[in-house]
CSV table of C-alpha atoms in Angstrom, one decimal:
chain,number,residue,atom,x,y,z
A,1,MET,CA,0.0,0.0,0.0
A,2,SER,CA,1.3,3.5,-0.8
A,3,ARG,CA,2.1,6.2,1.7
A,4,ALA,CA,-0.7,8.3,0.2
A,5,ALA,CA,-3.1,5.4,0.6
A,6,ASP,CA,-1.9,4.9,4.2
A,7,ASP,CA,-2.2,8.6,5.1
A,8,SER,CA,-5.6,9.0,3.4
A,9,GLU,CA,-7.0,6.0,5.1
A,10,ALA,CA,-5.6,7.3,8.5
A,11,ALA,CA,-7.2,10.6,7.8
A,12,ASP,CA,-10.5,8.8,7.1
A,13,ASP,CA,-13.4,10.1,5.0
A,14,GLY,CA,-14.7,11.9,8.1
A,15,GLU,CA,-12.0,14.5,7.5
A,16,VAL,CA,-13.3,15.4,4.1
A,17,ALA,CA,-16.8,15.5,5.6
A,18,ASP,CA,-15.7,17.8,8.4
A,19,ASN,CA,-14.4,20.2,5.8
A,20,SER,CA,-17.3,19.8,3.4
A,21,GLN,CA,-18.6,23.4,3.9
A,22,LEU,CA,-15.2,24.8,3.4
A,23,ILE,CA,-14.7,22.7,0.3
A,24,GLU,CA,-18.1,23.9,-1.1
A,25,ASP,CA,-17.0,27.5,-0.4
A,26,PHE,CA,-13.9,26.8,-2.4
A,27,GLY,CA,-16.0,25.4,-5.2
A,28,LEU,CA,-18.1,28.6,-5.4
A,29,ARG,CA,-15.5,31.3,-4.5
A,30,ILE,CA,-12.2,30.2,-5.9
A,31,GLY,CA,-13.9,28.5,-8.8
A,32,ARG,CA,-15.7,31.7,-9.7
A,33,ALA,CA,-12.8,34.1,-9.1
A,34,MET,CA,-10.4,32.0,-11.2
A,35,GLY,CA,-12.9,31.2,-14.0
A,36,TRP,CA,-12.8,27.5,-13.1
A,37,PRO,CA,-15.8,25.1,-13.0
A,38,PRO,CA,-17.1,24.8,-9.4
A,39,MET,CA,-15.8,21.2,-9.4
A,40,ALA,CA,-12.3,22.4,-10.0
A,41,GLY,CA,-12.7,24.8,-7.0
A,42,ARG,CA,-13.9,22.0,-4.8
A,43,LEU,CA,-11.0,19.8,-5.9
A,44,ALA,CA,-8.6,22.7,-5.0
A,45,GLY,CA,-10.2,22.8,-1.6
A,46,ILE,CA,-9.9,19.0,-1.2
A,47,LEU,CA,-6.2,18.9,-2.2
A,48,MET,CA,-5.3,22.0,-0.2
A,49,LEU,CA,-6.9,20.5,2.9
A,50,SER,CA,-5.6,17.0,2.3
A,51,PRO,CA,-2.9,15.8,4.7
A,52,ALA,CA,-1.5,13.6,1.9
A,53,PRO,CA,-1.5,13.4,-1.9
A,54,MET,CA,-4.5,11.6,-3.3
A,55,THR,CA,-5.0,9.2,-6.2
A,56,LEU,CA,-7.5,10.0,-9.0
A,57,SER,CA,-9.8,7.3,-7.5
A,58,GLU,CA,-9.7,9.0,-4.1
A,59,LEU,CA,-10.4,12.4,-5.7
A,60,GLN,CA,-13.3,10.9,-7.7
A,61,VAL,CA,-14.9,9.5,-4.5
A,62,ALA,CA,-14.3,12.8,-2.5
A,63,LEU,CA,-15.8,14.8,-5.3
A,64,GLY,CA,-18.7,12.4,-6.1
A,65,ALA,CA,-17.7,12.7,-9.7
A,66,SER,CA,-17.0,10.4,-12.6
A,67,LYS,CA,-13.3,9.5,-13.3
A,68,GLY,CA,-13.3,11.6,-16.5
A,69,SER,CA,-14.6,14.7,-14.7
A,70,ALA,CA,-12.1,14.2,-11.8
A,71,SER,CA,-9.3,13.8,-14.4
A,72,GLU,CA,-10.4,16.9,-16.3
A,73,MET,CA,-10.5,19.0,-13.1
A,74,THR,CA,-7.0,17.9,-12.1
A,75,ARG,CA,-5.8,19.0,-15.6
A,76,VAL,CA,-7.3,22.4,-15.0
A,77,LEU,CA,-5.6,22.8,-11.7
A,78,MET,CA,-2.2,21.6,-13.1
A,79,ALA,CA,-2.5,24.0,-16.0
A,80,ASN,CA,-3.2,26.8,-13.5
A,81,GLY,CA,0.0,25.9,-11.5
A,82,THR,CA,-1.7,24.8,-8.3
A,83,VAL,CA,-1.5,21.1,-8.4
A,84,ASP,CA,1.1,18.5,-9.4
A,85,ARG,CA,0.8,14.9,-10.5
A,86,VAL,CA,3.5,12.9,-8.7
A,87,LYS,CA,4.6,9.3,-9.5
A,88,VAL,CA,5.4,7.5,-6.3
A,89,PRO,CA,8.1,4.7,-6.8
A,90,GLY,CA,6.6,1.3,-6.6
A,91,VAL,CA,3.0,2.6,-6.9
A,92,ARG,CA,1.0,2.1,-10.1
A,93,GLN,CA,-1.2,5.1,-9.8
A,94,SER,CA,0.0,8.7,-9.9
A,95,VAL,CA,-1.1,10.9,-7.0
A,96,TYR,CA,-2.1,14.5,-7.0
A,97,GLU,CA,-1.0,17.1,-4.5
A,98,TRP,CA,-1.4,20.7,-3.8
A,99,ARG,CA,1.9,22.5,-4.7
A,100,ASP,CA,3.9,24.0,-1.9
A,101,ASP,CA,4.3,27.0,-4.3
A,102,ALA,CA,0.8,26.9,-5.6
A,103,TRP,CA,0.2,30.7,-5.3
A,104,SER,CA,3.5,31.3,-7.2
A,105,GLY,CA,2.4,28.7,-9.8
A,106,CYS,CA,-0.9,30.5,-10.1
A,107,LEU,CA,0.7,33.9,-10.6
A,108,GLN,CA,3.2,32.4,-13.1
A,109,HIS,CA,0.3,31.0,-15.0
A,110,GLN,CA,-1.3,34.5,-15.2
A,111,LEU,CA,2.0,36.0,-16.3
A,112,ASP,CA,2.4,33.4,-19.0
A,113,GLN,CA,-1.2,34.1,-20.3
A,114,ASN,CA,-0.4,37.8,-20.4
A,115,ARG,CA,2.9,37.2,-22.2
A,116,GLN,CA,1.0,35.2,-24.9
A,117,LEU,CA,-1.5,38.0,-25.3
A,118,LEU,CA,1.3,40.5,-25.5
A,119,GLU,CA,2.9,38.4,-28.3
A,120,LEU,CA,-0.4,38.4,-30.1
A,121,ALA,CA,-0.7,42.2,-29.8
A,122,GLU,CA,2.8,42.7,-31.2
A,123,THR,CA,2.2,40.3,-34.1
A,124,ALA,CA,-1.1,41.9,-34.8
A,125,GLN,CA,0.5,45.4,-34.8
A,126,GLU,CA,3.1,44.2,-37.3
A,127,SER,CA,0.4,43.1,-39.8
A,128,ALA,CA,-2.0,46.0,-39.2
A,129,GLY,CA,-0.5,48.4,-41.8
A,130,ARG,CA,-3.7,48.4,-43.9
A,131,LEU,CA,-6.2,48.8,-41.1
A,132,PRO,CA,-7.9,52.0,-40.4
A,133,PRO,CA,-6.3,54.3,-37.7
A,134,VAL,CA,-9.0,53.3,-35.1
A,135,GLN,CA,-8.2,49.6,-35.3
A,136,ARG,CA,-4.4,50.3,-35.3
A,137,ALA,CA,-4.9,52.3,-32.2
A,138,ARG,CA,-6.8,49.6,-30.5
A,139,LEU,CA,-4.0,47.1,-31.3
A,140,ARG,CA,-1.4,49.6,-29.9
A,141,ASP,CA,-3.6,49.9,-26.8
A,142,MET,CA,-3.7,46.2,-26.5
A,143,GLY,CA,0.1,46.0,-26.7
A,144,THR,CA,0.5,48.8,-24.2
A,145,TYR,CA,-2.0,47.1,-21.8
A,146,TYR,CA,-0.3,43.6,-22.0
A,147,GLY,CA,3.2,45.1,-21.8
A,148,PHE,CA,2.2,46.9,-18.6
A,149,MET,CA,0.6,43.6,-17.2
A,150,VAL,CA,3.6,41.5,-18.0
A,151,ARG,CA,6.0,44.0,-16.3
A,152,GLN,CA,3.7,44.3,-13.2
A,153,LEU,CA,3.0,40.5,-12.9
A,154,GLN,CA,6.7,39.7,-13.2
A,155,ARG,CA,7.4,42.3,-10.5
A,156,LEU,CA,4.7,40.9,-8.3
A,157,LEU,CA,5.9,37.3,-8.8
A,158,ASP,CA,9.5,38.3,-7.9
A,159,GLU,CA,8.3,40.2,-4.9
A,160,TYR,CA,6.0,37.4,-3.7
A,161,GLN,CA,8.7,34.7,-4.2
A,162,GLY,CA,11.1,36.9,-2.2
A,163,GLN,CA,8.8,36.7,0.9
A,164,PRO,CA,9.6,34.3,3.7
A,165,ARG,CA,7.5,31.2,3.5
A,166,THR,CA,5.0,30.5,6.3
A,167,GLY,CA,3.8,27.0,5.4
A,168,GLU,CA,5.0,23.9,7.2
A,169,ARG,CA,5.5,20.6,5.4
């Protein structure tokens, strides 16, 4: 039996039930704020509060969801930089865990999105020569905005990562 399975059995299903209101709040609040489906927010709450990494099967049960839905939600959280899939030596199934640096990962994801949109703005401006002045101005504004956002998000990420860590592991 894996360490994750041992720890999750020791934690018992009662622990998830004890946190059910908090997990539902995550589903509504963080899900809405991040633009995630509510189930992704609930999954974030489950993994953030879990004392040990969890298998996809365990997440499926905790969410009361299909395997496909649980899998899709883990992909959403991994893409957003908050969850990692980890392979435990000697265990067939991967486990999922809340990243120790989840908030940095989340901010990095936002920075990456803004960089992609800045690149789009720059490319669009290069090929906008025949557009009327109003549309060219809109593309310049887009470039100005995303340039500003990239600089500020990078500054915020650097500042946040320079803070002392408060979490225990």
